[in-house]
Amino acid sequence: MAPRQRVVGFDALQPTTSHVHQIASRLFEMTDKETETYMSMGSTTSLILTQPLLTPKSSIKIFLPLGVVCLSLGVFWLVQNDNIREMRIDYTKCDEIESFNELEVMPPDNVRKRFKASSAGQPVDQWKRSNQSVTFDGVTKNYTLCTIEFFLPEDLQPPVLYYYRLTNFHQNHRLYVNSRHKDQLKGEAVSLNSIKSSDCAPVASRNVAGSAEEKIVYPCGMIANSYFNDTFANPLRIPIGTNRTVPYNMTSVGIAKSVEKGLYQPSKYQVPVTAESNDSVIVPPPGWAERYPNGYHSGNMFNPAEDESFMVWMRTSAVSSFSKMAMRNKDEVMERGIYRLDVISHYPVRENYGTKSIIISTTSGIGRRNSFLGRSYLAMGTISMFFAFISALTLRYRPRRLADHDYLHRYNFQSLQREGSNGPMLRATSR
């Protein structure tokens, strides 16, 4: 690419005879200081080398390699993406099933399977609604138990990952992202005034029944308060023709990144020994009231350093629809067959018009299944190849003529434009 050069100055100009007489008469009238300034302008040269002039040949050298690289990356990404097996089940409306404790066919739109093997002619996916009693700290309450039976058309090679997915949940809101106290999560006993003046508001402190004293919310902030609390059980494989079940064991250990584990430590706040005491300075977030019905005490105290699901939740998403890992199995094959999933569903999503789903997936070097980046590479590669093709046609049928002066800059000498305190100025302009 030939850089454009712009030459400004007295030496580069070609004045006419009349111009020379005008300049000579003007120099005669100048003071010594004005004359020195004026003559120094004649040797001033300004070269602009950062404005390259693209030619068809140079365009081909740019767009052709770029197109080849982008197309190669796009094909590689889509091939890797196609090797990932994934199944997604939307259980948002499980509590609205009309029949109780009876399996019925799931709506087809609630199940999405990405497998090479077909599920045609195999058992259909079913679900049912029932009740499940759960006891927290001596307090028992009934919750909706959603039971899902699905057919897995092929073996899933480890690691097998279990995700939950939420839609229309804006974890990327500025106030939400900052709503936490890092020192408190690291175990420091942060004072009430520090918590109230932090970004944890409006979930920084609250009053509890039976106490007039305002108490610190631990962990404070909107992120912790909205912690996803649906409960997932291990998938159970049901061998065809039998009533027994074979568990496929999955664990939540190891789902958090190692760098995240250093951000959470056991709390240094003092808590009472028994639930009957009411002298604790901290209380659970309002959204955790059912999990800690008697507040914090030594027998029922939240420890963020041991809860990797909490660490994953605190890693906020940049988009409004996201998936977070709940469990995994990195050693065993998930065999083909019929499976049963039990989910205790009590996390609200209807208030924000969202949905919640289960995703069971394998993985590869590119991570989870996602074709967006591969398609983006293909689109960029196609556009680059198109520009390279247009440049090649231009070079073939309308090449630049040899010694063509159309792209050269022609400068014209102009007379004195304006006169300031430092003397007259000359300016060259292109026609």
GROMACS .gro file of C-alpha atoms in nm:
model
  431
    1MET     CA    1   0.000   0.000   0.000
    2ALA     CA    2   0.144   0.334  -0.106
    3PRO     CA    3   0.113   0.594   0.170
    4ARG     CA    4  -0.032   0.929   0.086
    5GLN     CA    5   0.210   1.215   0.132
    6ARG     CA    6   0.108   1.571   0.185
    7VAL     CA    7   0.375   1.835   0.147
    8VAL     CA    8   0.312   2.177   0.292
    9GLY     CA    9   0.568   2.457   0.269
   10PHE     CA   10   0.722   2.731   0.064
   11ASP     CA   11   0.990   2.509  -0.095
   12ALA     CA   12   0.734   2.269  -0.240
   13LEU     CA   13   0.540   2.533  -0.425
   14GLN     CA   14   0.597   2.671  -0.773
   15PRO     CA   15   0.496   3.037  -0.772
   16THR     CA   16   0.436   3.242  -1.083
   17THR     CA   17   0.629   3.560  -1.170
   18SER     CA   18   0.358   3.790  -1.035
   19HIS     CA   19   0.354   3.596  -0.710
   20VAL     CA   20   0.730   3.635  -0.674
   21HIS     CA   21   0.703   4.015  -0.706
   22GLN     CA   22   0.425   4.024  -0.447
   23ILE     CA   23   0.628   3.818  -0.201
   24ALA     CA   24   0.943   4.025  -0.256
   25SER     CA   25   0.761   4.351  -0.191
   26ARG     CA   26   0.600   4.207   0.119
   27LEU     CA   27   0.933   4.082   0.255
   28PHE     CA   28   1.081   4.428   0.210
   29GLU     CA   29   0.815   4.572   0.442
   30MET     CA   30   0.860   4.307   0.716
   31THR     CA   31   1.050   4.349   1.037
   32ASP     CA   32   1.346   4.125   1.111
   33LYS     CA   33   1.139   3.901   1.341
   34GLU     CA   34   0.858   3.864   1.087
   35THR     CA   35   1.107   3.785   0.813
   36GLU     CA   36   1.272   3.512   1.021
   37THR     CA   37   0.936   3.352   1.099
   38TYR     CA   38   0.821   3.372   0.739
   39MET     CA   39   1.138   3.216   0.595
   40SER     CA   40   1.133   2.934   0.852
   41MET     CA   41   0.792   2.835   0.718
   42GLY     CA   42   0.947   2.769   0.382
   43SER     CA   43   1.140   2.470   0.515
   44THR     CA   44   0.845   2.318   0.701
   45THR     CA   45   0.736   1.982   0.562
   46SER     CA   46   0.445   1.774   0.697
   47LEU     CA   47   0.421   1.411   0.589
   48ILE     CA   48   0.107   1.208   0.671
   49LEU     CA   49   0.202   0.842   0.656
   50THR     CA   50  -0.093   0.697   0.850
   51GLN     CA   51  -0.347   0.721   0.567
   52PRO     CA   52  -0.277   0.423   0.341
   53LEU     CA   53  -0.436   0.416  -0.001
   54LEU     CA   54  -0.591   0.074  -0.063
   55THR     CA   55  -0.542  -0.070  -0.408
   56PRO     CA   56  -0.708  -0.385  -0.547
   57LYS     CA   57  -0.383  -0.578  -0.510
   58SER     CA   58  -0.329  -0.476  -0.147
   59SER     CA   59  -0.697  -0.548  -0.068
   60ILE     CA   60  -0.659  -0.903  -0.195
   61LYS     CA   61  -0.356  -0.952   0.030
   62ILE     CA   62  -0.564  -0.847   0.331
   63PHE     CA   63  -0.908  -0.999   0.272
   64LEU     CA   64  -0.804  -1.334   0.122
   65PRO     CA   65  -0.595  -1.456   0.422
   66LEU     CA   66  -0.851  -1.313   0.665
   67GLY     CA   67  -1.131  -1.499   0.490
   68VAL     CA   68  -0.939  -1.828   0.487
   69VAL     CA   69  -0.860  -1.802   0.860
   70CYS     CA   70  -1.217  -1.711   0.961
   71LEU     CA   71  -1.374  -1.984   0.747
   72SER     CA   72  -1.134  -2.242   0.891
   73LEU     CA   73  -1.213  -2.137   1.248
   74GLY     CA   74  -1.586  -2.140   1.176
   75VAL     CA   75  -1.580  -2.491   1.030
   76PHE     CA   76  -1.364  -2.619   1.317
   77TRP     CA   77  -1.598  -2.464   1.577
   78LEU     CA   78  -1.914  -2.608   1.420
   79VAL     CA   79  -1.760  -2.955   1.386
   80GLN     CA   80  -1.661  -2.953   1.753
   81ASN     CA   81  -2.003  -2.817   1.846
   82ASP     CA   82  -2.175  -3.096   1.653
   83ASN     CA   83  -1.989  -3.357   1.861
   84ILE     CA   84  -2.147  -3.229   2.184
   85ARG     CA   85  -2.458  -3.414   2.302
   86GLU     CA   86  -2.718  -3.212   2.488
   87MET     CA   87  -3.071  -3.243   2.623
   88ARG     CA   88  -3.276  -2.955   2.762
   89ILE     CA   89  -3.599  -2.995   2.964
   90ASP     CA   90  -3.815  -2.697   3.060
   91TYR     CA   91  -3.995  -2.769   3.390
   92THR     CA   92  -4.126  -2.417   3.461
   93LYS     CA   93  -4.494  -2.519   3.458
   94CYS     CA   94  -4.456  -2.851   3.633
   95ASP     CA   95  -4.662  -2.726   3.928
   96GLU     CA   96  -4.950  -2.653   3.688
   97ILE     CA   97  -4.999  -3.015   3.578
   98GLU     CA   98  -5.366  -3.097   3.625
   99SER     CA   99  -5.324  -3.459   3.733
  100PHE     CA  100  -5.154  -3.530   4.063
  101ASN     CA  101  -4.894  -3.803   4.101
  102GLU     CA  102  -4.972  -3.948   3.759
  103LEU     CA  103  -4.731  -3.947   3.468
  104GLU     CA  104  -4.843  -3.768   3.154
  105VAL     CA  105  -4.673  -3.685   2.826
  106MET     CA  106  -4.462  -3.371   2.831
  107PRO     CA  107  -4.536  -3.100   2.573
  108PRO     CA  108  -4.295  -3.142   2.278
  109ASP     CA  109  -4.178  -2.781   2.310
  110ASN     CA  110  -4.050  -2.852   2.661
  111VAL     CA  111  -3.786  -3.101   2.546
  112ARG     CA  112  -3.495  -3.035   2.310
  113LYS     CA  113  -3.249  -3.311   2.228
  114ARG     CA  114  -2.928  -3.279   2.028
  115PHE     CA  115  -2.813  -3.635   1.956
  116LYS     CA  116  -2.705  -3.821   1.645
  117ALA     CA  117  -2.922  -4.118   1.739
  118SER     CA  118  -3.295  -4.078   1.686
  119SER     CA  119  -3.561  -4.113   1.957
  120ALA     CA  120  -3.826  -4.223   1.708
  121GLY     CA  121  -4.013  -4.532   1.823
  122GLN     CA  122  -3.871  -4.502   2.175
  123PRO     CA  123  -4.059  -4.428   2.501
  124VAL     CA  124  -4.196  -4.073   2.513
  125ASP     CA  125  -4.086  -3.821   2.773
  126GLN     CA  126  -4.325  -3.786   3.068
  127TRP     CA  127  -4.359  -3.588   3.389
  128LYS     CA  128  -4.578  -3.565   3.696
  129ARG     CA  129  -4.645  -3.340   3.991
  130SER     CA  130  -4.649  -3.451   4.354
  131ASN     CA  131  -4.558  -3.323   4.699
  132GLN     CA  132  -4.236  -3.365   4.890
  133SER     CA  133  -4.186  -3.288   5.258
  134VAL     CA  134  -3.856  -3.122   5.340
  135THR     CA  135  -3.728  -3.043   5.689
  136PHE     CA  136  -3.497  -2.750   5.760
  137ASP     CA  137  -3.371  -2.708   6.116
  138GLY     CA  138  -3.666  -2.897   6.262
  139VAL     CA  139  -3.931  -2.720   6.055
  140THR     CA  140  -4.110  -2.931   5.791
  141LYS     CA  141  -4.278  -2.788   5.485
  142ASN     CA  142  -4.429  -2.933   5.168
  143TYR     CA  143  -4.287  -2.842   4.828
  144THR     CA  144  -4.374  -2.931   4.470
  145LEU     CA  145  -4.183  -3.236   4.351
  146CYS     CA  146  -4.146  -3.252   3.974
  147THR     CA  147  -4.064  -3.601   3.845
  148ILE     CA  148  -3.942  -3.627   3.486
  149GLU     CA  149  -3.890  -3.950   3.293
  150PHE     CA  150  -3.700  -3.917   2.967
  151PHE     CA  151  -3.532  -4.143   2.715
  152LEU     CA  152  -3.160  -4.101   2.649
  153PRO     CA  153  -3.102  -4.222   2.289
  154GLU     CA  154  -2.726  -4.281   2.319
  155ASP     CA  155  -2.445  -4.311   2.572
  156LEU     CA  156  -2.295  -3.990   2.706
  157GLN     CA  157  -1.920  -4.001   2.748
  158PRO     CA  158  -1.771  -3.834   3.057
  159PRO     CA  159  -1.752  -3.568   3.170
  160VAL     CA  160  -2.131  -3.537   3.189
  161LEU     CA  161  -2.250  -3.199   3.314
  162TYR     CA  162  -2.581  -3.108   3.479
  163TYR     CA  163  -2.690  -2.743   3.442
  164TYR     CA  164  -2.988  -2.534   3.535
  165ARG     CA  165  -3.090  -2.258   3.295
  166LEU     CA  166  -3.282  -1.937   3.367
  167THR     CA  167  -3.426  -1.696   3.112
  168ASN     CA  168  -3.520  -1.330   3.145
  169PHE     CA  169  -3.317  -1.300   3.466
  170HIS     CA  170  -3.097  -0.990   3.444
  171GLN     CA  171  -2.790  -1.067   3.648
  172ASN     CA  172  -2.608  -0.809   3.435
  173HIS     CA  173  -2.787  -0.510   3.592
  174ARG     CA  174  -2.533  -0.262   3.728
  175LEU     CA  175  -2.685  -0.241   4.077
  176TYR     CA  176  -2.726  -0.618   4.096
  177VAL     CA  177  -2.369  -0.697   3.988
  178ASN     CA  178  -2.220  -0.473   4.259
  179SER     CA  179  -2.459  -0.585   4.534
  180ARG     CA  180  -2.216  -0.780   4.753
  181HIS     CA  181  -1.954  -0.720   5.022
  182LYS     CA  182  -1.624  -0.887   4.939
  183ASP     CA  183  -1.477  -0.857   5.288
  184GLN     CA  184  -1.785  -1.015   5.442
  185LEU     CA  185  -1.764  -1.308   5.200
  186LYS     CA  186  -1.397  -1.351   5.291
  187GLY     CA  187  -1.502  -1.411   5.652
  188GLU     CA  188  -1.450  -1.066   5.803
  189ALA     CA  189  -1.695  -0.957   6.074
  190VAL     CA  190  -1.793  -0.633   5.901
  191SER     CA  191  -1.981  -0.382   6.117
  192LEU     CA  192  -2.343  -0.282   6.067
  193ASN     CA  193  -2.254   0.073   5.960
  194SER     CA  194  -2.009  -0.054   5.697
  195ILE     CA  195  -2.266  -0.295   5.559
  196LYS     CA  196  -2.539  -0.029   5.541
  197SER     CA  197  -2.309   0.214   5.358
  198SER     CA  198  -2.195  -0.050   5.107
  199ASP     CA  199  -2.343  -0.168   4.777
  200CYS     CA  200  -2.540  -0.440   4.957
  201ALA     CA  201  -2.845  -0.215   4.992
  202PRO     CA  202  -3.135  -0.281   4.994
  203VAL     CA  203  -3.044  -0.624   5.135
  204ALA     CA  204  -2.795  -0.503   5.395
  205SER     CA  205  -2.981  -0.527   5.725
  206ARG     CA  206  -3.326  -0.608   5.858
  207ASN     CA  207  -3.530  -0.643   6.173
  208VAL     CA  208  -3.648  -0.984   6.290
  209ALA     CA  209  -3.949  -1.080   6.496
  210GLY     CA  210  -3.890  -1.065   6.870
  211SER     CA  211  -3.599  -0.823   6.846
  212ALA     CA  212  -3.601  -0.445   6.814
  213GLU     CA  213  -3.236  -0.441   6.716
  214GLU     CA  214  -3.143  -0.406   6.349
  215LYS     CA  215  -2.925  -0.696   6.242
  216ILE     CA  216  -2.673  -0.758   5.966
  217VAL     CA  217  -2.776  -0.972   5.671
  218TYR     CA  218  -2.519  -1.243   5.602
  219PRO     CA  219  -2.436  -1.280   5.322
  220CYS     CA  220  -2.565  -0.939   5.223
  221GLY     CA  221  -2.662  -0.815   4.879
  222MET     CA  222  -2.916  -0.891   4.608
  223ILE     CA  223  -2.704  -1.164   4.444
  224ALA     CA  224  -2.692  -1.378   4.757
  225ASN     CA  225  -3.057  -1.308   4.838
  226SER     CA  226  -3.168  -1.440   4.496
  227TYR     CA  227  -2.959  -1.759   4.524
  228PHE     CA  228  -3.113  -2.036   4.311
  229ASN     CA  229  -3.255  -2.294   4.551
  230ASP     CA  230  -3.428  -2.565   4.347
  231THR     CA  231  -3.304  -2.906   4.463
  232PHE     CA  232  -3.182  -3.168   4.214
  233ALA     CA  233  -3.146  -3.539   4.283
  234ASN     CA  234  -2.918  -3.779   4.099
  235PRO     CA  235  -3.064  -3.921   3.775
  236LEU     CA  236  -3.198  -4.275   3.814
  237ARG     CA  237  -3.175  -4.518   3.523
  238ILE     CA  238  -3.472  -4.754   3.489
  239PRO     CA  239  -3.372  -5.074   3.304
  240ILE     CA  240  -3.639  -5.170   3.052
  241GLY     CA  241  -3.869  -5.442   3.182
  242THR     CA  242  -3.778  -5.394   3.549
  243ASN     CA  243  -3.897  -5.183   3.841
  244ARG     CA  244  -3.557  -5.126   3.995
  245THR     CA  245  -3.350  -4.813   3.949
  246VAL     CA  246  -2.977  -4.762   3.904
  247PRO     CA  247  -2.846  -4.423   4.023
  248TYR     CA  248  -2.610  -4.224   3.808
  249ASN     CA  249  -2.408  -4.048   4.074
  250MET     CA  250  -2.328  -3.682   4.022
  251THR     CA  251  -2.168  -3.434   4.260
  252SER     CA  252  -2.147  -3.059   4.310
  253VAL     CA  253  -1.785  -3.085   4.425
  254GLY     CA  254  -1.551  -2.933   4.171
  255ILE     CA  255  -1.805  -2.722   3.982
  256ALA     CA  256  -1.649  -2.393   4.100
  257LYS     CA  257  -1.325  -2.256   3.963
  258SER     CA  258  -1.018  -2.279   4.182
  259VAL     CA  259  -0.970  -1.901   4.177
  260GLU     CA  260  -1.322  -1.855   4.316
  261LYS     CA  261  -1.259  -2.072   4.619
  262GLY     CA  262  -1.010  -1.820   4.752
  263LEU     CA  263  -1.280  -1.551   4.763
  264TYR     CA  264  -1.490  -1.725   5.029
  265GLN     CA  265  -1.402  -1.810   5.389
  266PRO     CA  266  -1.600  -1.916   5.699
  267SER     CA  267  -1.755  -1.621   5.879
  268LYS     CA  268  -1.600  -1.473   6.194
  269TYR     CA  269  -1.936  -1.347   6.321
  270GLN     CA  270  -2.032  -1.490   6.658
  271VAL     CA  271  -2.349  -1.700   6.650
  272PRO     CA  272  -2.544  -1.855   6.941
  273VAL     CA  273  -2.505  -2.220   7.029
  274THR     CA  274  -2.875  -2.305   7.005
  275ALA     CA  275  -3.168  -2.181   6.801
  276GLU     CA  276  -3.350  -2.061   7.114
  277SER     CA  277  -3.099  -1.781   7.167
  278ASN     CA  278  -3.172  -1.449   7.005
  279ASP     CA  279  -2.842  -1.271   7.053
  280SER     CA  280  -2.695  -1.324   6.707
  281VAL     CA  281  -2.581  -1.009   6.526
  282ILE     CA  282  -2.647  -1.163   6.184
  283VAL     CA  283  -2.955  -1.301   6.012
  284PRO     CA  284  -3.005  -1.490   5.684
  285PRO     CA  285  -3.118  -1.299   5.373
  286PRO     CA  286  -3.497  -1.272   5.334
  287GLY     CA  287  -3.489  -1.518   5.044
  288TRP     CA  288  -3.332  -1.782   5.270
  289ALA     CA  289  -3.595  -1.769   5.544
  290GLU     CA  290  -3.726  -2.120   5.471
  291ARG     CA  291  -3.379  -2.270   5.466
  292TYR     CA  292  -3.289  -2.114   5.803
  293PRO     CA  293  -3.626  -2.083   5.982
  294ASN     CA  294  -3.462  -2.037   6.324
  295GLY     CA  295  -3.187  -1.807   6.207
  296TYR     CA  296  -2.818  -1.883   6.239
  297HIS     CA  297  -2.675  -2.090   6.522
  298SER     CA  298  -2.382  -2.323   6.561
  299GLY     CA  299  -2.589  -2.620   6.444
  300ASN     CA  300  -2.716  -2.450   6.130
  301MET     CA  301  -2.471  -2.191   5.999
  302PHE     CA  302  -2.402  -2.103   5.638
  303ASN     CA  303  -2.042  -2.155   5.526
  304PRO     CA  304  -1.972  -2.013   5.177
  305ALA     CA  305  -1.633  -2.185   5.162
  306GLU     CA  306  -1.809  -2.525   5.144
  307ASP     CA  307  -2.094  -2.434   4.909
  308GLU     CA  308  -1.963  -2.445   4.552
  309SER     CA  309  -2.312  -2.397   4.410
  310PHE     CA  310  -2.319  -2.062   4.589
  311MET     CA  311  -1.982  -1.970   4.436
  312VAL     CA  312  -2.114  -2.049   4.089
  313TRP     CA  313  -2.425  -1.838   4.149
  314MET     CA  314  -2.221  -1.540   4.269
  315ARG     CA  315  -2.039  -1.541   3.933
  316THR     CA  316  -2.292  -1.318   3.761
  317SER     CA  317  -2.385  -1.367   3.398
  318ALA     CA  318  -2.337  -1.105   3.127
  319VAL     CA  319  -2.666  -1.194   2.954
  320SER     CA  320  -3.025  -1.231   3.069
  321SER     CA  321  -3.054  -1.600   2.970
  322PHE     CA  322  -2.780  -1.815   3.118
  323SER     CA  323  -2.688  -2.161   3.241
  324LYS     CA  324  -2.498  -2.251   3.557
  325MET     CA  325  -2.353  -2.587   3.652
  326ALA     CA  326  -2.525  -2.775   3.934
  327MET     CA  327  -2.358  -3.119   3.925
  328ARG     CA  328  -2.121  -3.329   3.719
  329ASN     CA  329  -1.977  -3.676   3.672
  330LYS     CA  330  -1.630  -3.681   3.521
  331ASP     CA  331  -1.562  -4.057   3.533
  332GLU     CA  332  -1.866  -4.268   3.440
  333VAL     CA  333  -2.055  -4.313   3.114
  334MET     CA  334  -2.423  -4.219   3.126
  335GLU     CA  335  -2.571  -4.521   2.952
  336ARG     CA  336  -2.850  -4.518   2.699
  337GLY     CA  337  -3.195  -4.583   2.845
  338ILE     CA  338  -3.485  -4.439   3.044
  339TYR     CA  339  -3.400  -4.202   3.329
  340ARG     CA  340  -3.595  -4.041   3.608
  341LEU     CA  341  -3.518  -3.696   3.748
  342ASP     CA  342  -3.662  -3.555   4.071
  343VAL     CA  343  -3.659  -3.178   4.117
  344ILE     CA  344  -3.796  -2.995   4.420
  345SER     CA  345  -3.926  -2.684   4.249
  346HIS     CA  346  -3.972  -2.373   4.461
  347TYR     CA  347  -3.761  -2.104   4.292
  348PRO     CA  348  -3.993  -1.830   4.157
  349VAL     CA  349  -3.950  -1.726   3.793
  350ARG     CA  350  -4.299  -1.612   3.693
  351GLU     CA  351  -4.254  -1.269   3.853
  352ASN     CA  352  -3.997  -1.180   3.587
  353TYR     CA  353  -4.174  -1.377   3.309
  354GLY     CA  354  -3.885  -1.620   3.286
  355THR     CA  355  -3.838  -1.996   3.261
  356LYS     CA  356  -3.618  -2.256   3.425
  357SER     CA  357  -3.479  -2.567   3.263
  358ILE     CA  358  -3.249  -2.864   3.316
  359ILE     CA  359  -2.961  -2.928   3.078
  360ILE     CA  360  -2.764  -3.253   3.064
  361SER     CA  361  -2.467  -3.220   2.833
  362THR     CA  362  -2.127  -3.347   2.736
  363THR     CA  363  -1.841  -3.111   2.662
  364SER     CA  364  -1.543  -3.060   2.431
  365GLY     CA  365  -1.245  -2.832   2.389
  366ILE     CA  366  -1.475  -2.539   2.307
  367GLY     CA  367  -1.689  -2.589   2.618
  368ARG     CA  368  -2.066  -2.632   2.605
  369ARG     CA  369  -2.275  -2.649   2.291
  370ASN     CA  370  -2.290  -2.305   2.128
  371SER     CA  371  -2.295  -2.250   1.753
  372PHE     CA  372  -2.309  -1.868   1.762
  373LEU     CA  373  -1.934  -1.810   1.750
  374GLY     CA  374  -1.886  -2.063   1.470
  375ARG     CA  375  -2.154  -1.897   1.259
  376SER     CA  376  -2.000  -1.557   1.330
  377TYR     CA  377  -1.664  -1.678   1.201
  378LEU     CA  378  -1.829  -1.816   0.888
  379ALA     CA  379  -2.012  -1.488   0.825
  380MET     CA  380  -1.695  -1.284   0.868
  381GLY     CA  381  -1.498  -1.521   0.645
  382THR     CA  382  -1.764  -1.507   0.375
  383ILE     CA  383  -1.766  -1.126   0.376
  384SER     CA  384  -1.386  -1.114   0.357
  385MET     CA  385  -1.379  -1.357   0.064
  386PHE     CA  386  -1.646  -1.149  -0.111
  387PHE     CA  387  -1.433  -0.834  -0.085
  388ALA     CA  388  -1.128  -1.027  -0.206
  389PHE     CA  389  -1.330  -1.150  -0.506
  390ILE     CA  390  -1.447  -0.796  -0.591
  391SER     CA  391  -1.088  -0.670  -0.565
  392ALA     CA  392  -0.971  -0.949  -0.797
  393LEU     CA  393  -1.235  -0.856  -1.056
  394THR     CA  394  -1.132  -0.491  -1.034
  395LEU     CA  395  -0.767  -0.582  -1.080
  396ARG     CA  396  -0.852  -0.805  -1.376
  397TYR     CA  397  -1.092  -0.587  -1.572
  398ARG     CA  398  -1.018  -0.233  -1.454
  399PRO     CA  399  -0.652  -0.226  -1.353
  400ARG     CA  400  -0.476   0.100  -1.278
  401ARG     CA  401  -0.297   0.237  -1.584
  402LEU     CA  402   0.078   0.262  -1.573
  403ALA     CA  403   0.201   0.612  -1.480
  404ASP     CA  404  -0.154   0.725  -1.402
  405HIS     CA  405  -0.148   1.064  -1.227
  406ASP     CA  406  -0.505   1.056  -1.099
  407TYR     CA  407  -0.395   0.958  -0.749
  408LEU     CA  408  -0.112   1.206  -0.724
  409HIS     CA  409  -0.157   1.525  -0.524
  410ARG     CA  410  -0.108   1.853  -0.708
  411TYR     CA  411  -0.044   2.160  -0.505
  412ASN     CA  412  -0.104   2.518  -0.599
  413PHE     CA  413   0.070   2.815  -0.456
  414GLN     CA  414  -0.164   3.064  -0.297
  415SER     CA  415  -0.094   3.417  -0.194
  416LEU     CA  416  -0.093   3.535   0.160
  417GLN     CA  417  -0.405   3.413   0.345
  418ARG     CA  418  -0.394   3.594   0.670
  419GLU     CA  419  -0.149   3.792   0.875
  420GLY     CA  420  -0.113   3.745   1.249
  421SER     CA  421   0.114   3.858   1.523
  422ASN     CA  422   0.383   3.616   1.409
  423GLY     CA  423   0.373   3.734   1.051
  424PRO     CA  424   0.207   3.606   0.735
  425MET     CA  425   0.125   3.243   0.669
  426LEU     CA  426   0.127   3.041   0.350
  427ARG     CA  427  -0.097   2.741   0.292
  428ALA     CA  428  -0.093   2.483   0.017
  429THR     CA  429  -0.414   2.319  -0.088
  430SER     CA  430  -0.482   2.039  -0.330
  431ARG     CA  431  -0.707   2.087  -0.624
   0.00000   0.00000   0.00000
